[in-house]
Coordinates of C-alpha atoms in Angstrom, one line a residue:
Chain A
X1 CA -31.7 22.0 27.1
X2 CA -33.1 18.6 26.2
X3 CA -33.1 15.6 28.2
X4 CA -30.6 12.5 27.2
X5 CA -34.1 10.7 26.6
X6 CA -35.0 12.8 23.7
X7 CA -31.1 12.7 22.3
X8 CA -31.6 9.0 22.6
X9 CA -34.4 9.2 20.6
X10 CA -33.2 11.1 17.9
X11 CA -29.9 8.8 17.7
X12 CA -32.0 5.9 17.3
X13 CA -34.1 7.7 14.7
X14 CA -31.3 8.7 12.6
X15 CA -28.5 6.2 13.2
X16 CA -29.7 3.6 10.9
X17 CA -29.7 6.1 8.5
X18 CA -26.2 7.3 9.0
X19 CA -24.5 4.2 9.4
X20 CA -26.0 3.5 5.8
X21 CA -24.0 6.8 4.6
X22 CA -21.2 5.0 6.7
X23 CA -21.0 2.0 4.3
X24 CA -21.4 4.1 1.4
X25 CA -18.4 6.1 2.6
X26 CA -16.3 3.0 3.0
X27 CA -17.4 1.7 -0.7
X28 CA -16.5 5.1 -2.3
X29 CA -13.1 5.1 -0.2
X30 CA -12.1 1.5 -0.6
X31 CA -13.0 1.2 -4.3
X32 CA -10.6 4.3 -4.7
X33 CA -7.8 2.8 -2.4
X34 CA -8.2 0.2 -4.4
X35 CA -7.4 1.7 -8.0
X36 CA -4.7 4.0 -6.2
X37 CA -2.5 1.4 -5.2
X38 CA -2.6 -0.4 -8.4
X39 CA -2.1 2.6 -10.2
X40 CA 0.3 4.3 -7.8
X41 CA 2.4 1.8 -8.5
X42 CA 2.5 2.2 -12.2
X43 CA 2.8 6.0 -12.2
X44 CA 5.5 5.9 -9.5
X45 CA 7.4 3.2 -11.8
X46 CA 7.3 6.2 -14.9
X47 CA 8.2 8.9 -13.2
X48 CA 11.2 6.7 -12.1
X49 CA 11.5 5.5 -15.7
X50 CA 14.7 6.3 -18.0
X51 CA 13.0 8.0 -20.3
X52 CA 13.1 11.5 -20.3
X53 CA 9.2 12.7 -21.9
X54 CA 7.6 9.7 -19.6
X55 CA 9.5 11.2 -16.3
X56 CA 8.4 15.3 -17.4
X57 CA 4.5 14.1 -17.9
X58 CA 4.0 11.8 -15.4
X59 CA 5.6 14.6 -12.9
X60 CA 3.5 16.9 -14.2
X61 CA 0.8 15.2 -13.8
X62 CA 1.4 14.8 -10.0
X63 CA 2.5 18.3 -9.7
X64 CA -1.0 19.4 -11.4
X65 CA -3.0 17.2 -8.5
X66 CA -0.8 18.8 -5.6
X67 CA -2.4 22.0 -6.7
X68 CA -5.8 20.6 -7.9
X69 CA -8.6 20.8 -5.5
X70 CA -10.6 17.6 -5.3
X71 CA -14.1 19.5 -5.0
X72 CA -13.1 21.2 -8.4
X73 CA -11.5 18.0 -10.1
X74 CA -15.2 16.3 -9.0
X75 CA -17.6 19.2 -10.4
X76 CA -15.5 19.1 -13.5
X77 CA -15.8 15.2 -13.9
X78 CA -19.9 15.4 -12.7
X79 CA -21.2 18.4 -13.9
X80 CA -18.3 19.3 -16.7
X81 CA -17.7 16.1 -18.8
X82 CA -21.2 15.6 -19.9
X83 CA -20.6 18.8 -22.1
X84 CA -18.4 15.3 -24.3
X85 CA -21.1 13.6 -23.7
X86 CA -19.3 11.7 -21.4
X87 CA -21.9 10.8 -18.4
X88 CA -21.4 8.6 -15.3
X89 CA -23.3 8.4 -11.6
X90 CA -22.1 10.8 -9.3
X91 CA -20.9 7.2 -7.5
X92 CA -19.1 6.9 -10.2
X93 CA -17.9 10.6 -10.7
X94 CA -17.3 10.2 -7.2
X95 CA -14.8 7.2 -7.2
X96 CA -13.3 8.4 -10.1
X97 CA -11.7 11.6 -9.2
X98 CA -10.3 10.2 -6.1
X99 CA -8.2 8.2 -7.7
X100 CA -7.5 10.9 -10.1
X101 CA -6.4 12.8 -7.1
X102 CA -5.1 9.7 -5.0
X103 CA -3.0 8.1 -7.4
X104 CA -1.0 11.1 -7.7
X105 CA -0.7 11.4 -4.3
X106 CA 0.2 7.7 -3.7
X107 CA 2.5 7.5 -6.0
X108 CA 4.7 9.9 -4.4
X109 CA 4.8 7.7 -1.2
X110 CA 5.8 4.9 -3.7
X111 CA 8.3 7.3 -4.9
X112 CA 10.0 8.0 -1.6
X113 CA 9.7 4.4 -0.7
X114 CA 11.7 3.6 -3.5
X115 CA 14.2 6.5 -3.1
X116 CA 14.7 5.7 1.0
X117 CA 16.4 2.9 0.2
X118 CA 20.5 3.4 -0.3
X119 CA 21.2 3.5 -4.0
X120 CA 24.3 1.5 -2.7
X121 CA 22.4 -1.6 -2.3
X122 CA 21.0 -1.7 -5.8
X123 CA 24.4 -1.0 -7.5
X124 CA 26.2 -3.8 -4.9
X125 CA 23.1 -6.1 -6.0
X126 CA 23.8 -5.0 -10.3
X127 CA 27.5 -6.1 -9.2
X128 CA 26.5 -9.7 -7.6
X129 CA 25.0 -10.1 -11.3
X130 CA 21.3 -9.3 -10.4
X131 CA 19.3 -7.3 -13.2
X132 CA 17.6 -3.8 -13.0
X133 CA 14.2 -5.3 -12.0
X134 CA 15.5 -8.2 -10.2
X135 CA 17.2 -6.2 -7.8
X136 CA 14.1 -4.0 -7.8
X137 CA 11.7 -6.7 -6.7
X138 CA 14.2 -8.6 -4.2
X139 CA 16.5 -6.2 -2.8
X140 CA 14.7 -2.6 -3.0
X141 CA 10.9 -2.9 -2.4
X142 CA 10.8 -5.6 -0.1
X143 CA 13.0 -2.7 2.2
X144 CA 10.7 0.3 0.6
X145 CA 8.0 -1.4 2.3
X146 CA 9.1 -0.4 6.1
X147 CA 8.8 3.1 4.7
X148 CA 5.2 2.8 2.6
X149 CA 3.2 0.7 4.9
X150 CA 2.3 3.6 7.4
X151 CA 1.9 6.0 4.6
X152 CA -0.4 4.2 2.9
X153 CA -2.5 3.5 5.7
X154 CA -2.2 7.5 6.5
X155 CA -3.2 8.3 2.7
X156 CA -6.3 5.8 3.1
X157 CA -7.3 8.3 6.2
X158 CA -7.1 10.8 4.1
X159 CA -9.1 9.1 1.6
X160 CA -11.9 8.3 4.3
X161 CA -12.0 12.4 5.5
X162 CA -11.8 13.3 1.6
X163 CA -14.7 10.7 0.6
X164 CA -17.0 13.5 2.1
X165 CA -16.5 15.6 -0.7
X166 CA -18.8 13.5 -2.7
X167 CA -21.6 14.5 -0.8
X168 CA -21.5 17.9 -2.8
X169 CA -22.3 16.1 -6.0
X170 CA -25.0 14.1 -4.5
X171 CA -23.8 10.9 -3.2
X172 CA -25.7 9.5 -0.6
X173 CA -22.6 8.6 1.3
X174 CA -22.3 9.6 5.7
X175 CA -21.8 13.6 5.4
X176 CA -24.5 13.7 2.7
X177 CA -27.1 11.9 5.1
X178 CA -25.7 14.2 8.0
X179 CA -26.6 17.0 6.2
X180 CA -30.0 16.1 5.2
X181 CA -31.5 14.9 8.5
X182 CA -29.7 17.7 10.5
X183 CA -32.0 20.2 7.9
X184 CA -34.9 17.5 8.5
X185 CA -35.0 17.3 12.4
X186 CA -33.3 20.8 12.7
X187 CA -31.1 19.3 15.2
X188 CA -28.2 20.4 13.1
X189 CA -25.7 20.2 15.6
X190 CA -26.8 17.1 17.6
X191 CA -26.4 15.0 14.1
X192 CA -23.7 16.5 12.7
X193 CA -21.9 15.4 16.1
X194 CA -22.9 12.0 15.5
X195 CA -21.6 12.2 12.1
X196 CA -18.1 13.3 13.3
X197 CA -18.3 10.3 15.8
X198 CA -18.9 7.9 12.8
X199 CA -16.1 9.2 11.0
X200 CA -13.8 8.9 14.0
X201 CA -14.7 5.7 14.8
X202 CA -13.9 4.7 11.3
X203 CA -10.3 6.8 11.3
X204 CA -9.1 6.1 14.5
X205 CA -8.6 2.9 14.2
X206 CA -6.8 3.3 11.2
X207 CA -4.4 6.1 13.1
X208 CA -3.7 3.8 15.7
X209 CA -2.7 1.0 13.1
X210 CA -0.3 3.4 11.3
X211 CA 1.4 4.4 14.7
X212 CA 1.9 1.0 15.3
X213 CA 3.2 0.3 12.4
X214 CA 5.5 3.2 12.0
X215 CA 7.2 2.2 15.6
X216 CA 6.8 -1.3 14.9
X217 CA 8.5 -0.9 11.4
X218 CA 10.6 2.3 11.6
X219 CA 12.7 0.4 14.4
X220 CA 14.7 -1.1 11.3
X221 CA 14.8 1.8 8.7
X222 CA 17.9 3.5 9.0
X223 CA 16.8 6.1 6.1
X224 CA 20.1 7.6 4.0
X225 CA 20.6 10.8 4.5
X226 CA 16.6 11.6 4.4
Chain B
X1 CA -12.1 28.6 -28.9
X2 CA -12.7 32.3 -30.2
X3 CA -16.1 32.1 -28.4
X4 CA -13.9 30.6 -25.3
X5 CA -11.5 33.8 -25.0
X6 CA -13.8 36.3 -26.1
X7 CA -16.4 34.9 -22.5
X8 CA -13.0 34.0 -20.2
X9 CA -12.5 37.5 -21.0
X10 CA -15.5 38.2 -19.5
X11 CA -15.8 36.2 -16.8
X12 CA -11.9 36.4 -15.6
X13 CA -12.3 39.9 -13.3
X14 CA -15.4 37.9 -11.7
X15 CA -13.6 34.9 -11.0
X16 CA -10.3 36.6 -10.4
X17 CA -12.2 38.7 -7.6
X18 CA -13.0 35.2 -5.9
X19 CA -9.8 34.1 -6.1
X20 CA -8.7 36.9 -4.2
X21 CA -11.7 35.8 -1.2
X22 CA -10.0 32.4 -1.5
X23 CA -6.6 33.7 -0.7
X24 CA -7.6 35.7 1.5
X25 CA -9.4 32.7 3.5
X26 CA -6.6 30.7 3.0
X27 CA -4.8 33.0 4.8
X28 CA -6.6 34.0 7.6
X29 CA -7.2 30.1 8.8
X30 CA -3.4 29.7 7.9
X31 CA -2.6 32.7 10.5
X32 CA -5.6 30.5 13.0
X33 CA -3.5 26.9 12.3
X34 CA -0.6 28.3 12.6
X35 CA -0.6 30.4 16.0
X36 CA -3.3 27.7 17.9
X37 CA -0.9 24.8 16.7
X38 CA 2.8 26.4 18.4
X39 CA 0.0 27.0 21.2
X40 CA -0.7 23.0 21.1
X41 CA 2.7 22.1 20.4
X42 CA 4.1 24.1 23.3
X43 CA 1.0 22.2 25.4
X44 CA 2.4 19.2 24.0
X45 CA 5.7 19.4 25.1
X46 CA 5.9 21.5 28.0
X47 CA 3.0 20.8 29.4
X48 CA 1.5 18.8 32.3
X49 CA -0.1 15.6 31.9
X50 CA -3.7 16.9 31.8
X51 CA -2.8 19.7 29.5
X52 CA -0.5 17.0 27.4
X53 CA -4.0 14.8 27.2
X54 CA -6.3 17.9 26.4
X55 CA -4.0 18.8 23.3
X56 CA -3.4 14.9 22.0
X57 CA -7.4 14.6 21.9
X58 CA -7.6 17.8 20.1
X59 CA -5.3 17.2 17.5
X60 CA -6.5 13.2 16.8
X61 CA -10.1 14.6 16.9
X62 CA -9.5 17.6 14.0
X63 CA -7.4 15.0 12.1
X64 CA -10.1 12.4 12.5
X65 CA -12.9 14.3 11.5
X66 CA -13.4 15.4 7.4
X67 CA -12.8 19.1 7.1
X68 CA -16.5 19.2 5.7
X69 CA -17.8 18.2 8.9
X70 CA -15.7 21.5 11.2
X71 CA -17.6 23.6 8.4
X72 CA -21.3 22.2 8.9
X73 CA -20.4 21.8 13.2
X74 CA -19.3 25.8 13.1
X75 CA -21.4 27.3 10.7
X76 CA -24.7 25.8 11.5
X77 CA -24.0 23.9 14.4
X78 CA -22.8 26.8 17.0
X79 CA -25.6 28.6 16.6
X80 CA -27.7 25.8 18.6
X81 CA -25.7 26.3 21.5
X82 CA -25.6 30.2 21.3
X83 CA -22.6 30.8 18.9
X84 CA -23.7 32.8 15.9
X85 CA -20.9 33.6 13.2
X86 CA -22.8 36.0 10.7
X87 CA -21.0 36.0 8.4
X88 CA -19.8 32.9 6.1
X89 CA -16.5 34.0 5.4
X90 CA -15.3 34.1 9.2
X91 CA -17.2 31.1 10.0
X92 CA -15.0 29.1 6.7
X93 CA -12.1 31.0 8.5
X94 CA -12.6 29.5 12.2
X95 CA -13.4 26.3 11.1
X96 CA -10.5 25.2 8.5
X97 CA -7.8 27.7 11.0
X98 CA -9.1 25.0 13.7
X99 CA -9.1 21.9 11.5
X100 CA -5.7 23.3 10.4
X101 CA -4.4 23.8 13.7
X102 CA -4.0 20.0 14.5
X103 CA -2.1 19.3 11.4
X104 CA 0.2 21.9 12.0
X105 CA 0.8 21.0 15.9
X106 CA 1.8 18.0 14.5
X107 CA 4.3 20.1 12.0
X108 CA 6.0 21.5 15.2
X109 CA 6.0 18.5 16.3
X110 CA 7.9 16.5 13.8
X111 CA 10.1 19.5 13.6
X112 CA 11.2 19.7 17.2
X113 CA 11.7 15.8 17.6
X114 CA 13.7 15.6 14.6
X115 CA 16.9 16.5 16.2
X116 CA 18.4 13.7 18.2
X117 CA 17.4 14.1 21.9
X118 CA 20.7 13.4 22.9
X119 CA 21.4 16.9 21.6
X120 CA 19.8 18.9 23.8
X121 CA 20.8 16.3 26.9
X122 CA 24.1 17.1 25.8
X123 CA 23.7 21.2 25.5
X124 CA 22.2 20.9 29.1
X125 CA 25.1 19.0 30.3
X126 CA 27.5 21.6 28.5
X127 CA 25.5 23.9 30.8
X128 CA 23.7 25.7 28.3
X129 CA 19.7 26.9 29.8
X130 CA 17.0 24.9 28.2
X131 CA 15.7 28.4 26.8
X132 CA 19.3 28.3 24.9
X133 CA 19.3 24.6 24.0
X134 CA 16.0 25.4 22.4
X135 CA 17.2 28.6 20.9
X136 CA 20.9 27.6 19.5
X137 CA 20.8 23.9 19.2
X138 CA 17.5 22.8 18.8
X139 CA 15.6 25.3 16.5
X140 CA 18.3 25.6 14.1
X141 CA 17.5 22.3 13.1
X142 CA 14.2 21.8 13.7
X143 CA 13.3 25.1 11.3
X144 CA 14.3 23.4 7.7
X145 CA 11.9 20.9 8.9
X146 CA 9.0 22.7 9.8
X147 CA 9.2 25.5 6.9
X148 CA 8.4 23.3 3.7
X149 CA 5.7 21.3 5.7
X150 CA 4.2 24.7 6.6
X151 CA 3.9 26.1 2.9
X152 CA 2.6 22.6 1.6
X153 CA 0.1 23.2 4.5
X154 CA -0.9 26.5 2.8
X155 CA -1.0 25.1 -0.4
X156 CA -3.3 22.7 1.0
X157 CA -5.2 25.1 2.9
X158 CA -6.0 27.1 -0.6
X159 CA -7.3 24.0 -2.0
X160 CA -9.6 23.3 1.4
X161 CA -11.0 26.5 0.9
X162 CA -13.0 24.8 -2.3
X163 CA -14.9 23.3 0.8
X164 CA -16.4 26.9 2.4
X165 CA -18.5 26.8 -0.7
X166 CA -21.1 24.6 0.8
X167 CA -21.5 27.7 3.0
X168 CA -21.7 30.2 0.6
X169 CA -19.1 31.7 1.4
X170 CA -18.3 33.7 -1.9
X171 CA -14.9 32.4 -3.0
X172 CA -13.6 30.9 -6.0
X173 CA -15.6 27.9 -6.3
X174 CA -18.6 30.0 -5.6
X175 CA -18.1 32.5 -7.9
X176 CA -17.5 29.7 -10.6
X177 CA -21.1 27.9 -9.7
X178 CA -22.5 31.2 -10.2
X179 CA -21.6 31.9 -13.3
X180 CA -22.3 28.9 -14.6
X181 CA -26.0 29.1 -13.4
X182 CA -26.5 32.5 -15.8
X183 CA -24.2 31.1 -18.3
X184 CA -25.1 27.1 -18.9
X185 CA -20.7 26.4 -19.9
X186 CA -20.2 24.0 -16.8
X187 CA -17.0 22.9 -18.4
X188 CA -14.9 26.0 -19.2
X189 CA -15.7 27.6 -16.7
X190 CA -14.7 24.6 -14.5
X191 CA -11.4 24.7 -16.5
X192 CA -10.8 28.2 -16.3
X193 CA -11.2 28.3 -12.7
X194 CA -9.1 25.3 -12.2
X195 CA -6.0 27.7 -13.9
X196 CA -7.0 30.2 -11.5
X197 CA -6.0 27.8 -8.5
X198 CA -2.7 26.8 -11.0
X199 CA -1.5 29.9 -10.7
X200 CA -2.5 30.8 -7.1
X201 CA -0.9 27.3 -6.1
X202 CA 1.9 27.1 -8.0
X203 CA 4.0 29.5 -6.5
X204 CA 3.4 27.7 -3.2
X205 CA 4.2 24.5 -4.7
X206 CA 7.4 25.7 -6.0
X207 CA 8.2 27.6 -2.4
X208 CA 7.7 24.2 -0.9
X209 CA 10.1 22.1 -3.3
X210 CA 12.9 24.6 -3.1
X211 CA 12.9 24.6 0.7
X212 CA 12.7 20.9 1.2
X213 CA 15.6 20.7 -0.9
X214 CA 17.6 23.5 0.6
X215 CA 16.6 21.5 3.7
X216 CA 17.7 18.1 2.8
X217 CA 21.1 19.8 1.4
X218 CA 21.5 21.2 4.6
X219 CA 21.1 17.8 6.5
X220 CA 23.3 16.0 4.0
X221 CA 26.2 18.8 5.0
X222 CA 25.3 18.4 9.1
X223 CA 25.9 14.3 8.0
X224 CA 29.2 15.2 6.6
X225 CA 30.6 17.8 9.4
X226 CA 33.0 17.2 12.1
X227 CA 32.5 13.7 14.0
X228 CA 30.2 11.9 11.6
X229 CA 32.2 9.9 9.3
X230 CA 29.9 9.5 6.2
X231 CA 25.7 9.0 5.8
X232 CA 24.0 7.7 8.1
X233 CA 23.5 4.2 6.4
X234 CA 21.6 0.8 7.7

């Protein structure tokens, strides 16, 4: 067994290293966050939309990335696509199929946002002479958002843990880092402990924020027959 | 295309024989989640308080960490303090069962709270035993909760197993980076294996949407049934 000296000396040899994964971790995950919650949005609209085709593919689609594993959806984007020539950084590759994989997955939360809210309350606001989106914007997502808010911060969690997966492809992000000076040092253990530190420090946080949130919130949603 | 069939044909029984290490994977951390997550659930809420503790830090811990990480800690971490798992398949196994394990005590969790507590004061004050409160009143309810959660867990599960590649453990995703090593087709391959996870998945993904809505249907009947005027509405 070694002394807490020589641990100490190993987390100081290889913590500046991993907290540089650390913020690559974040960039890959908040750069996807970002484009899911734009795009959520949209696909969550479509598959609400009135037109039959739009509703079938944009469920599909969704459907397809509840089944999809993200490792495979990232080979095929890194190592499959430049077959088209179609080539891009594994940061790149990286970002991208999260948010292949994310929007899909956040725009279900949108979805059920959307659909926790009593449909009562758009008709009675279609009666008071409100239109489709009006109603939509002031009446039903201002409400959805009670239900959303800790989802979303749940989803970005997920995000975080899933973020990891780029390190199969070659990004220099935390897990990739771990990896390497655990084979380096052959302390394996010792750093990949430190690496699961990092990442709880980073997600902890975030749990505590959606617990909040949910009793903070879900104190006023009164969910229709969910 | 022709040249496509005539190597899938080729290369299905290869790949088809790692789907079948996939599933099986799938399922043996599914049967790990799913028996150490009633034991943390039951910790959870019959418990003492230092039990009640032990469990919460488990379960924020495995949800906190990436699934990647339990892999690397298991498979090449254990063996620095002693623990050797031989072989790759049983350590993937151990290490997405345990990562599994605190999602799913948070399943039975959900599932138990989701009937009103007021219910089970009120079958203890009818004089029912809280074995029988638990039996008749509460886990009728709390069943059509926990049930689709549990197979979009599996479904999930089959997808994590992409992850024990990093071990070599010789499932799916292996079996695919293999071939594609001797045969230089990243991309159909890819594509060809991703059908192979469609069609293990689907199945799952359909079990899941049929019991959440037998579920809901369920729910919207209890809303309607003797003393509750209408939906529950804000």
């Amino acid at each position: 067994m070694e002394s807490l000296d020589q641990y100490m000396q190993l987390v100081s040899e290889v913590l500046p290293s991993l907290l540089r994964g650390a913020g690559i971790t974040v960039l890959v995950t908040a750069a996807s966050l970002a484009i899911c919650v734009v795009a959520g949005v949209l696909v969550a609209v479509l598959r609400l939309s009135a037109w039959r085709p739009l509703r079938l593919l944009t469920a599909g689609y969704v459907e397809l990335m509840r089944i999809f594993p993200v490792l495979t959806l990232l080979f095929l984007l890194y190592f499959g696509l430049p077959e088209f020539g179609v080539r891009m950084s594994a940061l790149q590759a990286s970002i991208m199929g999260l948010s292949i994989w994310g929007v899909a997955y956040l725009s279900e939360i949108y979805r059920g946002g959307i659909e926790s809210i009593d449909h009562g309350q758009m008709e009675a606001a279609m009666a008071l002479g409100m239109q489709r989106s009006g109603a939509m914007r002031h009446v039903v997502l201002p409400q959805s958002i009670r239900v959303v808010l800790p989802a979303l911060v749940n989803f970005a969690i997920g995000l975080l843990k899933y973020s990891s997966v780029a390190s199969t492809i070659g990004v220099l992000e935390l897990m990739y880092n771990g990896r390497a000076f655990g084979q380096a040092t052959y302390r394996g253990m010792e750093v990949m402990l430190m690496v699961a530190a990092i990442y709880l420090a980073m997600s902890l946080p975030l749990a505590m924020l959606a617990g909040r949130l949910q009793r903070h919130l879900g104190r006023h949603v009164h969910v229709a027959a969910r | 295309m022709e040249r496509f069939i005539t190597s899938a044909m080729e290369w299905l029984p290869y790949l088809a024989r790692g789907l079948v290490t996939s599933i099986e994977l799938a399922g043996v951390a599914m049967v790990l989640s799913l028996s150490l997550g009633l034991v943390l659930a039951a910790a959870i809420q019959i418990g003492g308080r230092q039990l009640r503790v032990t469990a919460r830090t488990y379960i924020e811990i495995t949800r906190g960490i990436p699934g990647l990480a339990m892999l690397y800690i298991v498979y090449f971490g254990l063996p620095s303090i002693g623990i050797v798992i031989q072989d790759a398949f049983w350590a993937a196994g151990l290490a997405l069962g345990l990562t599994g394990a605190g999602y799913m005590a948070e399943i039975y969790r959900v599932g138990l709270e989701s009937p009103d507590r007021g219910q089970h004061e009120a079958s203890l004050a009818i004089g029912m035993t809280r074995i029988s409160s638990l039996r008749y009143v509460i886990l009728p309810q709390a069943i059509p909760v926990i049930m689709p959660a549990a197979t979009n867990m599996a479904l999930d599960m089959l997808k994590d197993t992409t992850l024990a590649t990093v071990i070599s453990t010789p499932e799916l995703m292996q079996h695919a980076l293999l071939l594609i090593t001797f045969s230089y087709r990243p991309l159909e391959i890819y594509i060809l294996t991703a059908l192979l996870y469609l069609a293990a998945g689907l199945p799952l993904s359909a079990l899941t949407h049929w019991l959440a809505r037998r579920a809901r249907r369920g729910r919207l009947m209890a809303d309607f049934g003797p003393g509750r005027p209408g939906l529950r509405q804000s």
